[in-house]
Short mmCIF file of C-alpha atoms and ligand atoms in Angstrom, two decimals:
data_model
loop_
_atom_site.label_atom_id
_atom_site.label_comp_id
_atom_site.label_asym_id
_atom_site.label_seq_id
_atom_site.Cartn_x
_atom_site.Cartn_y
_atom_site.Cartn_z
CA UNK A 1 0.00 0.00 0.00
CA UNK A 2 1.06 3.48 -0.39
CA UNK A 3 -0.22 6.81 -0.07
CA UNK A 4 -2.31 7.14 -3.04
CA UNK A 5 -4.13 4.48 -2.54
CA UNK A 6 -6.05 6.31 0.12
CA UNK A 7 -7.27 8.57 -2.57
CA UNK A 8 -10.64 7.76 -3.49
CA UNK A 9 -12.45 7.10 -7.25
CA UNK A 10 -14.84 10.17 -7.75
CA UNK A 11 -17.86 9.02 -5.57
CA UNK A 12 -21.31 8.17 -6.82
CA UNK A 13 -23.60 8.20 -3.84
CA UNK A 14 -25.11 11.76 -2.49
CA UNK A 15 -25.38 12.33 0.97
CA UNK A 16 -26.99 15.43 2.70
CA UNK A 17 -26.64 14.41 6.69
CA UNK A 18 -26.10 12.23 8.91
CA UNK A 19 -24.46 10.79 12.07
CA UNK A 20 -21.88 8.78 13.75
CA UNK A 21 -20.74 7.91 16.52
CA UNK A 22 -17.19 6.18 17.48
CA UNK A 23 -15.57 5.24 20.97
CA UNK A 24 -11.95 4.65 20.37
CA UNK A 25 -8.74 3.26 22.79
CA UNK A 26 -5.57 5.25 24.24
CA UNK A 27 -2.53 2.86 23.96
CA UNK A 28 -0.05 2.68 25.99
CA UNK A 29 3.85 2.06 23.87
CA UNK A 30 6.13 -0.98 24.74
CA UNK A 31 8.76 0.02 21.96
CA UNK A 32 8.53 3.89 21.74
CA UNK A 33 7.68 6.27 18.76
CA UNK A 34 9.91 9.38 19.52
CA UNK A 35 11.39 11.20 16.20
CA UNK A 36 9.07 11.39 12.93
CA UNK A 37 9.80 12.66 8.82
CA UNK A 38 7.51 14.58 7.14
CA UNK A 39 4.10 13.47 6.97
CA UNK A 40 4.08 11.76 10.25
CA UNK A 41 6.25 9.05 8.64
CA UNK A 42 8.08 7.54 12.25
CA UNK A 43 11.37 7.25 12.34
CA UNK A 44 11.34 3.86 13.72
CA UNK A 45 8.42 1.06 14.48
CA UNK A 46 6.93 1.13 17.56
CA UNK A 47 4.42 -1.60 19.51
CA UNK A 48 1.40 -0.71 21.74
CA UNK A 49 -0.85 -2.27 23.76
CA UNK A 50 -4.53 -1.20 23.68
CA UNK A 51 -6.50 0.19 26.53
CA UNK A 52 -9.60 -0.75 27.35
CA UNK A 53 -11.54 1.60 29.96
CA UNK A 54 -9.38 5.06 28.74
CA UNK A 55 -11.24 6.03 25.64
CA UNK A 56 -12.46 8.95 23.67
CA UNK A 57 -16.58 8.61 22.06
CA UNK A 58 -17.14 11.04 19.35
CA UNK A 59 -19.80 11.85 17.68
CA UNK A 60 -19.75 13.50 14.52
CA UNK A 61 -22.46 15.23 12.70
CA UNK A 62 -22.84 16.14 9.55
CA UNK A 63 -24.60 18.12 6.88
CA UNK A 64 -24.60 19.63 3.32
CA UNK A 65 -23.62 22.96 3.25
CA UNK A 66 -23.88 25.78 -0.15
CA UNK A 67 -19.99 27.18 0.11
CA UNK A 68 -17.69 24.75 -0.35
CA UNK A 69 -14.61 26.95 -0.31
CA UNK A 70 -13.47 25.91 3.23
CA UNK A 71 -13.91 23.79 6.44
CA UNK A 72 -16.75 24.31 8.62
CA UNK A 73 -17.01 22.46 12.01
CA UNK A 74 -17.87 23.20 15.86
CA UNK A 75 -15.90 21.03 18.22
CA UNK A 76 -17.33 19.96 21.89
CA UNK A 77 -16.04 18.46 25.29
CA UNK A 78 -18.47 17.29 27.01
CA UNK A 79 -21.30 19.82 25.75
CA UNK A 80 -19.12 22.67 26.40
CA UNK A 81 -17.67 24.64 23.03
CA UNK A 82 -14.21 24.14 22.52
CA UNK A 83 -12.66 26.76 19.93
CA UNK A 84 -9.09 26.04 21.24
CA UNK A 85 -9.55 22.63 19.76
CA UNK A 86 -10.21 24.08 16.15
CA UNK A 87 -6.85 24.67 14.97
CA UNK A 88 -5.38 21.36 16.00
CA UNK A 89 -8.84 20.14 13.79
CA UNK A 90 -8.36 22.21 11.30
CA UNK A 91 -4.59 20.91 10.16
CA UNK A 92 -5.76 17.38 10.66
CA UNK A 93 -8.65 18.46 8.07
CA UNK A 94 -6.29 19.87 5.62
CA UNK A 95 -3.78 17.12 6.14
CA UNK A 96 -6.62 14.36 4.90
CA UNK A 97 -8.89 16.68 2.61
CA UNK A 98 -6.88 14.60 -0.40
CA UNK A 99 -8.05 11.86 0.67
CA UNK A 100 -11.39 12.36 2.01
CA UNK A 101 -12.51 14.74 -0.26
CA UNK A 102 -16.50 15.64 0.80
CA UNK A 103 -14.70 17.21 3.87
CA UNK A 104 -15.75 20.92 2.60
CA UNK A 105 -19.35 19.65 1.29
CA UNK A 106 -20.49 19.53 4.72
CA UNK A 107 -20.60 21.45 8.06
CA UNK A 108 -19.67 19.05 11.05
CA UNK A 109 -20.70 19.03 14.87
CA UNK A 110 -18.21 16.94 16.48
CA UNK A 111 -19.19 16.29 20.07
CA UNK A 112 -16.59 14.01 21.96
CA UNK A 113 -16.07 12.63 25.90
CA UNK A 114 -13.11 10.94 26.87
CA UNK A 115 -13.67 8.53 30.07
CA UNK A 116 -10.93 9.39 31.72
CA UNK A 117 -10.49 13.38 33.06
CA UNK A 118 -9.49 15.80 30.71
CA UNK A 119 -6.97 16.89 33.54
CA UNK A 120 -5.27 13.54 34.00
CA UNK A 121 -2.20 14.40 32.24
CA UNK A 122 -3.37 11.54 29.76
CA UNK A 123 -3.00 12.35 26.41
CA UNK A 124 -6.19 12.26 24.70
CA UNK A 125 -4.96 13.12 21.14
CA UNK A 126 -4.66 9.25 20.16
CA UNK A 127 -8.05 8.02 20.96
CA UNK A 128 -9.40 11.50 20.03
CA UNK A 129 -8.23 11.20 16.62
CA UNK A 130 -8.52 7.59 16.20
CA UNK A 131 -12.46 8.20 17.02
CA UNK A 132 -12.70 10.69 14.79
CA UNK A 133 -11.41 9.70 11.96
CA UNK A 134 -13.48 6.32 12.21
CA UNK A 135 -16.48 9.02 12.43
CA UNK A 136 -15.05 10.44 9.00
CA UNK A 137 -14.54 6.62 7.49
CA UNK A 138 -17.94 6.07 8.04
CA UNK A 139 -19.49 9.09 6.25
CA UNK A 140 -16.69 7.81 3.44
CA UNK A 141 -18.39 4.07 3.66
CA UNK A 142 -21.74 5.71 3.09
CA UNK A 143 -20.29 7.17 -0.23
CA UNK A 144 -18.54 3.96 -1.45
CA UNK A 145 -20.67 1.08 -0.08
CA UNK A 146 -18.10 -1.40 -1.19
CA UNK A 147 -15.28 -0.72 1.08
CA UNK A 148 -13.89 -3.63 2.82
CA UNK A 149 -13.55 -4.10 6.68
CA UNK A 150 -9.94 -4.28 6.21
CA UNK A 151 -9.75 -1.61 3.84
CA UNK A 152 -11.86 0.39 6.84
CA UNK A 153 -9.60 0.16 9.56
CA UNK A 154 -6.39 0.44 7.38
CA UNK A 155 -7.57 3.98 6.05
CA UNK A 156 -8.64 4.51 9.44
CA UNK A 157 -5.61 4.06 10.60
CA UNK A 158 -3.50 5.81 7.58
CA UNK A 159 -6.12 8.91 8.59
CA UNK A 160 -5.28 8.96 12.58
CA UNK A 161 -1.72 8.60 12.18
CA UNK A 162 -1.83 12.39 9.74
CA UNK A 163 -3.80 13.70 13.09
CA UNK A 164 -1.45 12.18 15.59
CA UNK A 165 0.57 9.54 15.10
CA UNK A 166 -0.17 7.19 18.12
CA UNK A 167 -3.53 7.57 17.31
CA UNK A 168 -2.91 4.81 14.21
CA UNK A 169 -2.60 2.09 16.94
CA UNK A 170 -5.50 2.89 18.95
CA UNK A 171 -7.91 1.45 16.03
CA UNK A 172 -7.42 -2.52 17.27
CA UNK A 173 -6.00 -4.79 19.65
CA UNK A 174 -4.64 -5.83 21.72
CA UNK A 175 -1.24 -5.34 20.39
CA UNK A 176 -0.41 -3.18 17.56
CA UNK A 177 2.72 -2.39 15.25
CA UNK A 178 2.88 0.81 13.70
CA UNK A 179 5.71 1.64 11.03
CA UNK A 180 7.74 -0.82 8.97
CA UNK A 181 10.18 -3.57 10.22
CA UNK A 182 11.75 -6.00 8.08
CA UNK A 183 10.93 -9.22 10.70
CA UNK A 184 7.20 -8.01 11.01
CA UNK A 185 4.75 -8.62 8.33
CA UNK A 186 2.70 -6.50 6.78
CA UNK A 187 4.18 -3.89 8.87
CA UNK A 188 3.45 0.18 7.47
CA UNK A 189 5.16 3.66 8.08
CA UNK A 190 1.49 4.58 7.21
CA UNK A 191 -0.87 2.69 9.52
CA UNK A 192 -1.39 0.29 12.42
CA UNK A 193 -1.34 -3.54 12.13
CA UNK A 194 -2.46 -5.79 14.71
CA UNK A 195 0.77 -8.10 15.60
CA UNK A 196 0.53 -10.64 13.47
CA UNK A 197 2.33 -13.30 15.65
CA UNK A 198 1.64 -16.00 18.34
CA UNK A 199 1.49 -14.01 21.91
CA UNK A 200 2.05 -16.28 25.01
CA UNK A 201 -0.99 -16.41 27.73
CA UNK A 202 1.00 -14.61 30.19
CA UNK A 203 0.36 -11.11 28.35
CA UNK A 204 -3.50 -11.91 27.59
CA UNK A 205 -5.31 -9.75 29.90
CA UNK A 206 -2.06 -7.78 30.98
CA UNK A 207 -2.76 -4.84 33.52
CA UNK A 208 -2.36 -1.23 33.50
CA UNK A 209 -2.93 0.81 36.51
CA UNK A 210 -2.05 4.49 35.68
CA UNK A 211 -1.05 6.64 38.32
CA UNK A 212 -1.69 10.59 38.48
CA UNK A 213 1.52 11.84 38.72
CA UNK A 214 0.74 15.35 37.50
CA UNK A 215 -2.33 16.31 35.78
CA UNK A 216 -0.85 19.28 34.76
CA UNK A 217 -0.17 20.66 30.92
CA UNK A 218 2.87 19.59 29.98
CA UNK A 219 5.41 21.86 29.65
CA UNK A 220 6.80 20.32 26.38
CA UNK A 221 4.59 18.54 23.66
CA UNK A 222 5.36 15.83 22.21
CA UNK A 223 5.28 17.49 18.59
CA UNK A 224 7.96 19.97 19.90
CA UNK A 225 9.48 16.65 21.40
CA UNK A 226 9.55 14.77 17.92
CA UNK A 227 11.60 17.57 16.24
CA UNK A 228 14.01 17.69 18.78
CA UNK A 229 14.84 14.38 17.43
CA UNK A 230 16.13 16.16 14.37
CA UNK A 231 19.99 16.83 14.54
CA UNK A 232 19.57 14.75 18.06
CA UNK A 233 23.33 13.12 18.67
CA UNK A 234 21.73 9.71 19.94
CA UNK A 235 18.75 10.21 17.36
CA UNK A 236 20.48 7.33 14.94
CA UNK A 237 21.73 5.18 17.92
CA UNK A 238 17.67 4.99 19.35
CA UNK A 239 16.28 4.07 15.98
CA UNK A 240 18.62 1.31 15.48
CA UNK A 241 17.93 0.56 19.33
CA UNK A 242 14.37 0.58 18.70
CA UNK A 243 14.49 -2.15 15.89
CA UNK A 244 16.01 -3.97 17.42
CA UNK A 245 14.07 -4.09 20.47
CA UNK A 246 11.12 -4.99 18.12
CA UNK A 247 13.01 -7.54 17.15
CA UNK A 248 13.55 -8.84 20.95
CA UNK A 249 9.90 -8.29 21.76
CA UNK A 250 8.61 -11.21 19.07
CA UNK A 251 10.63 -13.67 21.16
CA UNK A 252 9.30 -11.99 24.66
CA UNK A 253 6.05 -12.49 23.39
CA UNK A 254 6.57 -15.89 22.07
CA UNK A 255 7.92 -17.17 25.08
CA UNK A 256 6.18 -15.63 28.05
CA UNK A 257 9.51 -14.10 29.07
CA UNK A 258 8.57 -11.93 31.73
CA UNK A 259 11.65 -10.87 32.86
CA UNK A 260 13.07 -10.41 29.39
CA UNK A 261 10.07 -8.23 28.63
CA UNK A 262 10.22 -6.04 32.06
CA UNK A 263 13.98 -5.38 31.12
CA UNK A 264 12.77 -4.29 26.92
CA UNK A 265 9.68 -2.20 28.49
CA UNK A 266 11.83 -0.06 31.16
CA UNK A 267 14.55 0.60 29.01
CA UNK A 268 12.38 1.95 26.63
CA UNK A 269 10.43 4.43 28.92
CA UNK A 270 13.55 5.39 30.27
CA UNK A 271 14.94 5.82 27.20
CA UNK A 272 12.41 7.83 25.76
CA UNK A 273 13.07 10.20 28.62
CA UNK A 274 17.23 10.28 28.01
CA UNK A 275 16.12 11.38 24.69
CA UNK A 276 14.36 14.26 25.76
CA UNK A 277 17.15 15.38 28.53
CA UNK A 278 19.93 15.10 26.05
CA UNK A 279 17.88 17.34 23.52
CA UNK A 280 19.34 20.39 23.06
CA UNK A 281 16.86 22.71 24.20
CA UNK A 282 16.67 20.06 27.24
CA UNK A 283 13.82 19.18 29.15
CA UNK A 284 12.43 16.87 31.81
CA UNK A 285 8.79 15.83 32.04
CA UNK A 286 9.18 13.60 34.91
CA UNK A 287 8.76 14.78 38.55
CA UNK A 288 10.45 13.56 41.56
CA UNK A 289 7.02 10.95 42.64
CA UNK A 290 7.61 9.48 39.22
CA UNK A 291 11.09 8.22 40.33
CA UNK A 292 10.01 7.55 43.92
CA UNK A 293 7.61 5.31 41.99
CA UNK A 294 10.15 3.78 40.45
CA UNK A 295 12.33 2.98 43.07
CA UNK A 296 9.27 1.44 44.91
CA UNK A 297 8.46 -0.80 41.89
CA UNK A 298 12.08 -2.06 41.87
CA UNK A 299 11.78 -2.63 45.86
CA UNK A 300 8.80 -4.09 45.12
CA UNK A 301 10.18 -6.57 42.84
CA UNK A 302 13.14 -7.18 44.04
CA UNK A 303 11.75 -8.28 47.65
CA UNK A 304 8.54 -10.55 45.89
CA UNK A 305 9.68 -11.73 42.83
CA UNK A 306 7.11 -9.97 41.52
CA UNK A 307 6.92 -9.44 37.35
CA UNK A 308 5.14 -5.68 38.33
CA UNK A 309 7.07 -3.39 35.74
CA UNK A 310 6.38 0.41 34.29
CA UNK A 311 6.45 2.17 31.44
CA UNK A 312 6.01 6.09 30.87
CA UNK A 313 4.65 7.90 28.01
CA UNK A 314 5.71 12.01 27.30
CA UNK A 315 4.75 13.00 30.61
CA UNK A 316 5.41 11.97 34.49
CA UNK A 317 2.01 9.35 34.86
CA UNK A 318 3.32 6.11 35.66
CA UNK A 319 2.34 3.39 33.52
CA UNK A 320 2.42 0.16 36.14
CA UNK A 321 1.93 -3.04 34.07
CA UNK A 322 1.16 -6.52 35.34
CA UNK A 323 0.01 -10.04 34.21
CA UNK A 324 -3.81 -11.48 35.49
CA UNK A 325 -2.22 -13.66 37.69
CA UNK A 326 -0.59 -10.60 40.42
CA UNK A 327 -3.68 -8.58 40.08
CA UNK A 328 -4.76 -8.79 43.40
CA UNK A 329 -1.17 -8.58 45.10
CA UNK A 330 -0.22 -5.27 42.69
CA UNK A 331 -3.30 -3.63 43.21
CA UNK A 332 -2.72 -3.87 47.58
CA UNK A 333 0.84 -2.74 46.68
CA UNK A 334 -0.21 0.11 44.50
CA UNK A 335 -2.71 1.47 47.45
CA UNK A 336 -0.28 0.87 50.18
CA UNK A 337 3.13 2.11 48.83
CA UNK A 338 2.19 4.12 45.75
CA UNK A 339 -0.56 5.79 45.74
CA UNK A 340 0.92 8.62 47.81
CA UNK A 341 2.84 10.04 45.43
CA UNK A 342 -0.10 10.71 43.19
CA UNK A 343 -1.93 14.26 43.13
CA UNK A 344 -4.77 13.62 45.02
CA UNK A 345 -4.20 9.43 45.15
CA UNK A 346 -5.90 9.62 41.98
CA UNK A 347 -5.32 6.82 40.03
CA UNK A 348 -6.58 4.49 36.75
CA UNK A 349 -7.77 1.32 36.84
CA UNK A 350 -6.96 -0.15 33.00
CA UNK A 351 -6.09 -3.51 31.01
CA UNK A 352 -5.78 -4.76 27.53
CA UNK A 353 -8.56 -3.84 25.28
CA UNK A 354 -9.40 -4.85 21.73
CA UNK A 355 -10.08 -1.47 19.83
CA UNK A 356 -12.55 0.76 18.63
CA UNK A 357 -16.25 0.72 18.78
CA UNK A 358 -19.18 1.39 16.44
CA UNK A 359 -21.96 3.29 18.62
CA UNK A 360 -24.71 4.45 16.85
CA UNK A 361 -25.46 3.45 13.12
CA UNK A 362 -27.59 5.69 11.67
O1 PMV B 1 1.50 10.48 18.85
P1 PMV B 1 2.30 11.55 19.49
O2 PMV B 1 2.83 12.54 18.50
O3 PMV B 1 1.56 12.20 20.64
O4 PMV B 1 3.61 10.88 20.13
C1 PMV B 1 3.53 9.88 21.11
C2 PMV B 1 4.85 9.57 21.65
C3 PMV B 1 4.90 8.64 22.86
O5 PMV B 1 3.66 8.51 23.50
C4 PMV B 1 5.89 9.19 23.85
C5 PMV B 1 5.42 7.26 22.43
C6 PMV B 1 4.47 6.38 21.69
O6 PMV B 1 4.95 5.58 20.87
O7 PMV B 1 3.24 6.43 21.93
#
């Protein structure tokens, strides 16, 4: 597949409104996407699990409209106008308009809820625009009736990634590959694949408890982040790393290597967060309670034997991943020992989930 392939045959059907409604996944990275080329091509592959309970719903509206010189939408959060979301919308928009080309036949009402609090510190940009651009696949299906499932989600996909480009793994589950590697098939710069490989029991139903480190803004985005990556003097070094650690994960996953795989998933958060200290401007984006959450998880471990590991995404939350089978023993430990260094205890509750949703067919 390649980009124009995305580009649709002049359509046939006429629509004048309509409705849909989406709920779409965060994911949470095991291999990390950090540094991108133009286009939100990613400069190496990275591997997600999906969430289940963190999730965006969005519901899009739509109907004809007489001038069809530019974009017309309103954006929501939780029934509340959001014109500081509009820009953001508005490049994604222009980004896809080649591809989805009704996008300036219509005025849109996009009303959208995320189930976790906006002021978590939880990025809601992936299952934000992985809900919405299912929304925007759907008016497309209604236009050219014989699209394929596949087809779907891959466009999907191709579309979420030009919006954010985590977003292109929050489409399916439970884990996902997005950009190309040589040992993965079917593997795309341009959209999410589910991993195509055998997965060993032990990571079926893995855990995620998220802890509220800060649920301030960040101080940093991670766009700003990604080009920092350009003219970075590890940038080569971590893309090589990170195939190769893609590499290593197939085998983890194979085998049920727990330890193998807690040693893969903490370098790479850690990692992710050398890259952004040795980026010239530098930066830090996690607070002293994220380390002291670290330590404790290493305590933890090293005084159990437990298989209780973390990862971090571009901010100082604490992603604290666990198999089934320690559920109940993680969970005490995460009220008893950790749950003090989050701003105001607050904490999420998550697992692996299987993807996106169809709502409302109208
Ligand atoms: O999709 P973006 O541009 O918000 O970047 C996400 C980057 C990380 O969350 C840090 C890593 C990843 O692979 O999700």
């Amino acid at each position: 597949m390649n980009e124009t392939d995305f580009i649709p045959k002049p359509y046939l059907n006429h629509i004048e409104s309509g409705d849909f409604t989406w709920s779409s996944p965060s994911n949470i990275a095991l291999v990390k996407y950090w540094g991108k080329k133009q286009d939100q091509i990613p400069e190496n592959p990275s591997i997600s699990f999906t969430l289940d309970y963190c999730k965006t719903t969005t519901k899009l509206s739509f109907s004809k409209k007489e001038n069809k010189e530019a974009f017309s939408f309103d954006v929501f959060l939780d029934n509340e106008k959001k014109d500081d979301f509009k820009p953001k919308i508005e490049t994604f928009f222009k980004r896809i308009e080649i591809y989805l080309p009704f996008l300036k036949d219509f005025h849109f009402k996009i009303e959208t809820s995320n189930s976790f609090p906006h002021s978590s510190g939880i990025a809601s940009s992936a299952s934000g625009m992985s809900a919405l651009a299912l929304c925007l696949m759907s008016i497309e299906k209604e236009f050219v009736e014989n699209i394929s499932d596949e087809f779907f989600i891959q466009k999907a996909s191709f579309l979420a990634r030009l919006g954010s480009g985590s977003a292109c793994r929050s489409l399916e589950g439970d884990l996902v590959v997005w950009g190309k590697h040589d040992e993965i098939d079917g593997s795309s710069d341009l959209f999410g694949v589910k991993y195509p490989f055998e997965v060993h029991q032990s990571f079926k139903n893995y855990h995620d408890t998220i802890l509220l480190v800060d649920k301030g803004e960040k101080q940093v985005s991670s766009s700003v982040g990604h080009n920092l990556m350009y003219g970075h003097p590890f940038a080569q070094q971590r893309f090589e790393q990170a195939n190769k650690n893609l590499s290593s994960i197939k085998s983890i996953l194979k085998s049920g290597d727990l330890n193998a795989f807690i040693g893969l998933v903490e370098s790479e958060a850690l990692t992710l967060h050398a890259m952004m200290m040795t980026s010239m401007p530098y930066f830090i984006l996690m607070k002293p309670n994220t380390l002291e959450i670290i330590n404790k998880i290493w305590s933890f471990r090293e005084s159990t034997g437990s298989k209780v590991c973390f990862t971090l995404d571009a901010g100082a939350n604490v992603h604290v991943l666990y198999p089934e089978n320690e559920a109940v023993s993680v969970l005490k430990f995460i009220k008893n020992e950790l749950v003090i260094f989050c701003q105001k205890g607050e904490y999420i509750n998550d697992k692996i989930g299987f993807g996106a949703q169809l709502i409302k067919v109208e």
